[in-house]
């Protein structure tokens, strides 16, 4: 059974993938491209009168930092593989 901190980290990563509109098997380069695409679209300078765009811009930055700080090149796939193994073990009673 995972501890609460690990569960929270997993939820943050899952939400970050959604915010950045990428799959969990994204490469570091694809992650960066997605971040720049969305950051450019929702940047406060491009949407000076939109509070929701500013809020989404903050979410985009937070999501990118969450994934980037915890993952190095190749680690995204490793993380997902371990996640699948954890789910398998849980379903097997292990």
Short mmCIF file of N, CA and C in Angstrom, two decimals:
data_model
loop_
_atom_site.label_atom_id
_atom_site.label_comp_id
_atom_site.label_asym_id
_atom_site.label_seq_id
_atom_site.Cartn_x
_atom_site.Cartn_y
_atom_site.Cartn_z
N UNK A 1 0.85 -1.18 0.00
CA UNK A 1 0.00 0.00 0.00
C UNK A 1 0.89 1.24 0.00
N UNK A 2 0.54 2.19 -0.82
CA UNK A 2 1.32 3.42 -0.92
C UNK A 2 0.99 4.35 0.24
N UNK A 3 1.99 5.15 0.62
CA UNK A 3 1.72 6.13 1.65
C UNK A 3 0.99 7.32 1.03
N UNK A 4 0.44 8.17 1.86
CA UNK A 4 -0.37 9.30 1.38
C UNK A 4 0.43 10.26 0.53
N UNK A 5 1.69 10.49 0.87
CA UNK A 5 2.53 11.40 0.10
C UNK A 5 2.72 10.90 -1.33
N UNK A 6 2.94 9.61 -1.48
CA UNK A 6 3.10 9.03 -2.82
C UNK A 6 1.79 9.12 -3.59
N UNK A 7 0.67 8.90 -2.92
CA UNK A 7 -0.63 9.00 -3.58
C UNK A 7 -0.89 10.42 -4.06
N UNK A 8 -0.55 11.40 -3.25
CA UNK A 8 -0.71 12.80 -3.63
C UNK A 8 0.18 13.13 -4.82
N UNK A 9 1.42 12.67 -4.79
CA UNK A 9 2.33 12.89 -5.92
C UNK A 9 1.76 12.29 -7.21
N UNK A 10 1.21 11.09 -7.11
CA UNK A 10 0.63 10.45 -8.29
C UNK A 10 -0.56 11.25 -8.83
N UNK A 11 -1.40 11.75 -7.93
CA UNK A 11 -2.54 12.56 -8.36
C UNK A 11 -2.09 13.86 -9.01
N UNK A 12 -1.06 14.49 -8.44
CA UNK A 12 -0.53 15.72 -9.04
C UNK A 12 0.00 15.46 -10.44
N UNK A 13 0.69 14.36 -10.62
CA UNK A 13 1.22 14.03 -11.94
C UNK A 13 0.09 13.77 -12.93
N UNK A 14 -0.92 13.02 -12.50
CA UNK A 14 -2.04 12.74 -13.39
C UNK A 14 -2.74 14.03 -13.81
N UNK A 15 -2.98 14.91 -12.87
CA UNK A 15 -3.62 16.20 -13.17
C UNK A 15 -2.72 17.03 -14.07
N UNK A 16 -1.43 16.97 -13.86
CA UNK A 16 -0.49 17.74 -14.68
C UNK A 16 -0.53 17.29 -16.14
N UNK A 17 -0.64 15.99 -16.36
CA UNK A 17 -0.76 15.49 -17.73
C UNK A 17 -2.02 16.04 -18.39
N UNK A 18 -3.11 16.08 -17.64
CA UNK A 18 -4.37 16.60 -18.19
C UNK A 18 -4.24 18.08 -18.53
N UNK A 19 -3.68 18.86 -17.62
CA UNK A 19 -3.54 20.30 -17.83
C UNK A 19 -2.71 20.58 -19.07
N UNK A 20 -1.64 19.83 -19.24
CA UNK A 20 -0.74 20.04 -20.37
C UNK A 20 -1.20 19.32 -21.64
N UNK A 21 -2.33 18.60 -21.53
CA UNK A 21 -2.93 17.92 -22.67
C UNK A 21 -1.96 16.95 -23.34
N UNK A 22 -1.28 16.16 -22.52
CA UNK A 22 -0.33 15.16 -23.02
C UNK A 22 -0.63 13.81 -22.40
N UNK A 23 -0.15 12.77 -23.06
CA UNK A 23 -0.29 11.41 -22.54
C UNK A 23 0.84 11.14 -21.55
N UNK A 24 0.66 10.13 -20.74
CA UNK A 24 1.65 9.80 -19.72
C UNK A 24 2.96 9.29 -20.32
N UNK A 25 2.93 8.83 -21.57
CA UNK A 25 4.16 8.33 -22.19
C UNK A 25 4.87 9.42 -23.00
N UNK A 26 4.59 10.66 -22.70
CA UNK A 26 5.18 11.81 -23.39
C UNK A 26 6.69 11.83 -23.20
N UNK A 27 7.39 12.27 -24.24
CA UNK A 27 8.83 12.46 -24.10
C UNK A 27 9.08 13.82 -23.47
N UNK A 28 10.29 14.04 -23.00
CA UNK A 28 10.63 15.32 -22.41
C UNK A 28 10.47 16.44 -23.45
N UNK A 29 10.88 16.17 -24.69
CA UNK A 29 10.75 17.16 -25.75
C UNK A 29 9.30 17.50 -26.04
N UNK A 30 8.44 16.48 -26.08
CA UNK A 30 7.01 16.71 -26.31
C UNK A 30 6.38 17.47 -25.16
N UNK A 31 6.83 17.17 -23.95
CA UNK A 31 6.33 17.88 -22.77
C UNK A 31 6.65 19.37 -22.88
N UNK A 32 7.87 19.66 -23.27
CA UNK A 32 8.30 21.04 -23.42
C UNK A 32 7.50 21.76 -24.51
N UNK A 33 7.27 21.09 -25.63
CA UNK A 33 6.49 21.68 -26.72
C UNK A 33 5.06 21.98 -26.28
N UNK A 34 4.46 21.04 -25.56
CA UNK A 34 3.09 21.24 -25.08
C UNK A 34 3.03 22.42 -24.13
N UNK A 35 4.02 22.50 -23.25
CA UNK A 35 4.07 23.62 -22.30
C UNK A 35 4.15 24.96 -23.04
N UNK A 36 5.08 25.07 -23.98
CA UNK A 36 5.25 26.34 -24.70
C UNK A 36 4.01 26.69 -25.52
N UNK A 37 3.39 25.70 -26.12
CA UNK A 37 2.18 25.94 -26.91
C UNK A 37 1.07 26.52 -26.03
N UNK A 38 0.84 25.90 -24.88
CA UNK A 38 -0.22 26.36 -23.99
C UNK A 38 0.14 27.66 -23.28
N UNK A 39 1.39 27.79 -22.89
CA UNK A 39 1.82 29.02 -22.21
C UNK A 39 1.66 30.22 -23.13
N UNK A 40 1.99 30.03 -24.39
CA UNK A 40 1.84 31.12 -25.36
C UNK A 40 0.37 31.48 -25.54
N UNK A 41 -0.47 30.47 -25.58
CA UNK A 41 -1.91 30.68 -25.80
C UNK A 41 -2.58 31.39 -24.62
N UNK A 42 -2.20 31.03 -23.40
CA UNK A 42 -2.88 31.56 -22.22
C UNK A 42 -2.09 32.63 -21.47
N UNK A 43 -0.99 33.08 -22.02
CA UNK A 43 -0.15 34.08 -21.34
C UNK A 43 -0.97 35.35 -21.06
N UNK A 44 -0.81 35.91 -19.86
CA UNK A 44 -1.55 37.12 -19.49
C UNK A 44 -1.33 38.30 -20.45
N UNK A 45 -0.17 38.40 -21.06
CA UNK A 45 0.07 39.48 -22.01
C UNK A 45 -0.80 39.33 -23.26
N UNK A 46 -1.14 38.11 -23.62
CA UNK A 46 -2.00 37.86 -24.78
C UNK A 46 -3.48 37.93 -24.41
N UNK A 47 -3.78 37.84 -23.13
CA UNK A 47 -5.16 37.85 -22.63
C UNK A 47 -5.28 38.79 -21.44
N UNK A 48 -5.02 40.08 -21.65
CA UNK A 48 -4.94 40.99 -20.50
C UNK A 48 -6.24 41.15 -19.71
N UNK A 49 -7.38 40.87 -20.32
CA UNK A 49 -8.66 41.06 -19.64
C UNK A 49 -9.30 39.76 -19.17
N UNK A 50 -8.57 38.67 -19.25
CA UNK A 50 -9.14 37.37 -18.91
C UNK A 50 -8.54 36.81 -17.63
N UNK A 51 -9.36 36.79 -16.60
CA UNK A 51 -8.93 36.21 -15.32
C UNK A 51 -8.78 34.69 -15.47
N UNK A 52 -9.67 34.08 -16.23
CA UNK A 52 -9.59 32.62 -16.40
C UNK A 52 -8.33 32.21 -17.16
N UNK A 53 -7.92 33.01 -18.15
CA UNK A 53 -6.67 32.71 -18.87
C UNK A 53 -5.48 32.82 -17.93
N UNK A 54 -5.48 33.84 -17.08
CA UNK A 54 -4.39 34.00 -16.11
C UNK A 54 -4.35 32.82 -15.14
N UNK A 55 -5.52 32.40 -14.70
CA UNK A 55 -5.59 31.25 -13.79
C UNK A 55 -5.07 29.99 -14.49
N UNK A 56 -5.48 29.79 -15.73
CA UNK A 56 -5.03 28.61 -16.47
C UNK A 56 -3.53 28.67 -16.73
N UNK A 57 -3.00 29.85 -16.97
CA UNK A 57 -1.57 30.02 -17.17
C UNK A 57 -0.79 29.56 -15.93
N UNK A 58 -1.30 29.89 -14.76
CA UNK A 58 -0.66 29.46 -13.51
C UNK A 58 -0.72 27.93 -13.41
N UNK A 59 -1.86 27.35 -13.76
CA UNK A 59 -1.99 25.88 -13.72
C UNK A 59 -1.02 25.21 -14.69
N UNK A 60 -0.85 25.81 -15.86
CA UNK A 60 0.08 25.28 -16.87
C UNK A 60 1.50 25.29 -16.32
N UNK A 61 1.89 26.41 -15.73
CA UNK A 61 3.24 26.51 -15.16
C UNK A 61 3.45 25.50 -14.03
N UNK A 62 2.46 25.39 -13.16
CA UNK A 62 2.56 24.45 -12.04
C UNK A 62 2.65 23.01 -12.55
N UNK A 63 1.84 22.68 -13.53
CA UNK A 63 1.86 21.33 -14.09
C UNK A 63 3.22 21.02 -14.72
N UNK A 64 3.74 21.96 -15.46
CA UNK A 64 5.03 21.75 -16.12
C UNK A 64 6.14 21.57 -15.08
N UNK A 65 6.14 22.40 -14.06
CA UNK A 65 7.16 22.29 -13.01
C UNK A 65 7.03 20.96 -12.26
N UNK A 66 5.80 20.53 -12.03
CA UNK A 66 5.57 19.25 -11.34
C UNK A 66 6.18 18.10 -12.12
N UNK A 67 5.91 18.06 -13.41
CA UNK A 67 6.43 16.96 -14.23
C UNK A 67 7.92 17.09 -14.49
N UNK A 68 8.36 18.30 -14.76
CA UNK A 68 9.77 18.52 -15.09
C UNK A 68 10.67 18.26 -13.90
N UNK A 69 10.27 18.68 -12.72
CA UNK A 69 11.13 18.53 -11.55
C UNK A 69 11.24 17.08 -11.11
N UNK A 70 10.19 16.31 -11.34
CA UNK A 70 10.22 14.92 -10.89
C UNK A 70 10.67 13.94 -11.94
N UNK A 71 10.81 14.40 -13.15
CA UNK A 71 11.12 13.48 -14.24
C UNK A 71 12.28 13.97 -15.08
N UNK A 72 13.22 13.08 -15.33
CA UNK A 72 14.31 13.36 -16.26
C UNK A 72 14.01 12.62 -17.55
N UNK A 73 14.82 12.79 -18.54
CA UNK A 73 14.60 12.11 -19.82
C UNK A 73 14.47 10.61 -19.60
N UNK A 74 13.40 10.04 -20.09
CA UNK A 74 13.16 8.61 -19.96
C UNK A 74 12.39 8.22 -18.73
N UNK A 75 12.30 9.08 -17.75
CA UNK A 75 11.64 8.73 -16.50
C UNK A 75 10.13 8.66 -16.62
N UNK A 76 9.54 9.35 -17.59
CA UNK A 76 8.09 9.33 -17.74
C UNK A 76 7.63 7.90 -17.98
N UNK A 77 8.27 7.22 -18.89
CA UNK A 77 7.91 5.84 -19.20
C UNK A 77 8.17 4.94 -18.01
N UNK A 78 9.28 5.14 -17.32
CA UNK A 78 9.59 4.34 -16.14
C UNK A 78 8.52 4.52 -15.07
N UNK A 79 8.07 5.76 -14.88
CA UNK A 79 7.06 6.04 -13.87
C UNK A 79 5.76 5.33 -14.21
N UNK A 80 5.35 5.38 -15.49
CA UNK A 80 4.11 4.73 -15.89
C UNK A 80 4.22 3.22 -15.76
N UNK A 81 5.36 2.66 -16.07
CA UNK A 81 5.55 1.21 -15.93
C UNK A 81 5.41 0.80 -14.47
N UNK A 82 5.99 1.57 -13.58
CA UNK A 82 5.89 1.25 -12.15
C UNK A 82 4.45 1.41 -11.68
N UNK A 83 3.73 2.38 -12.23
CA UNK A 83 2.34 2.60 -11.88
C UNK A 83 1.50 1.38 -12.29
N UNK A 84 1.74 0.87 -13.49
CA UNK A 84 1.02 -0.31 -13.95
C UNK A 84 1.34 -1.52 -13.08
N UNK A 85 2.60 -1.66 -12.69
CA UNK A 85 3.00 -2.76 -11.81
C UNK A 85 2.31 -2.66 -10.46
N UNK A 86 2.22 -1.43 -9.91
CA UNK A 86 1.55 -1.22 -8.64
C UNK A 86 0.07 -1.62 -8.74
N UNK A 87 -0.58 -1.23 -9.84
CA UNK A 87 -1.98 -1.57 -10.01
C UNK A 87 -2.16 -3.07 -10.14
N UNK A 88 -1.24 -3.73 -10.85
CA UNK A 88 -1.31 -5.18 -11.00
C UNK A 88 -1.16 -5.85 -9.64
N UNK A 89 -0.19 -5.41 -8.86
CA UNK A 89 0.03 -6.00 -7.54
C UNK A 89 -1.17 -5.79 -6.64
N UNK A 90 -1.77 -4.58 -6.70
CA UNK A 90 -2.96 -4.31 -5.89
C UNK A 90 -4.11 -5.23 -6.29
N UNK A 91 -4.27 -5.47 -7.59
CA UNK A 91 -5.36 -6.33 -8.05
C UNK A 91 -5.11 -7.79 -7.70
N UNK A 92 -3.86 -8.15 -7.48
CA UNK A 92 -3.50 -9.52 -7.12
C UNK A 92 -3.45 -9.72 -5.61
N UNK A 93 -3.76 -8.64 -4.87
CA UNK A 93 -3.73 -8.74 -3.42
C UNK A 93 -2.35 -8.58 -2.84
N UNK A 94 -1.41 -8.01 -3.60
CA UNK A 94 -0.03 -7.89 -3.15
C UNK A 94 0.34 -6.58 -2.83
#
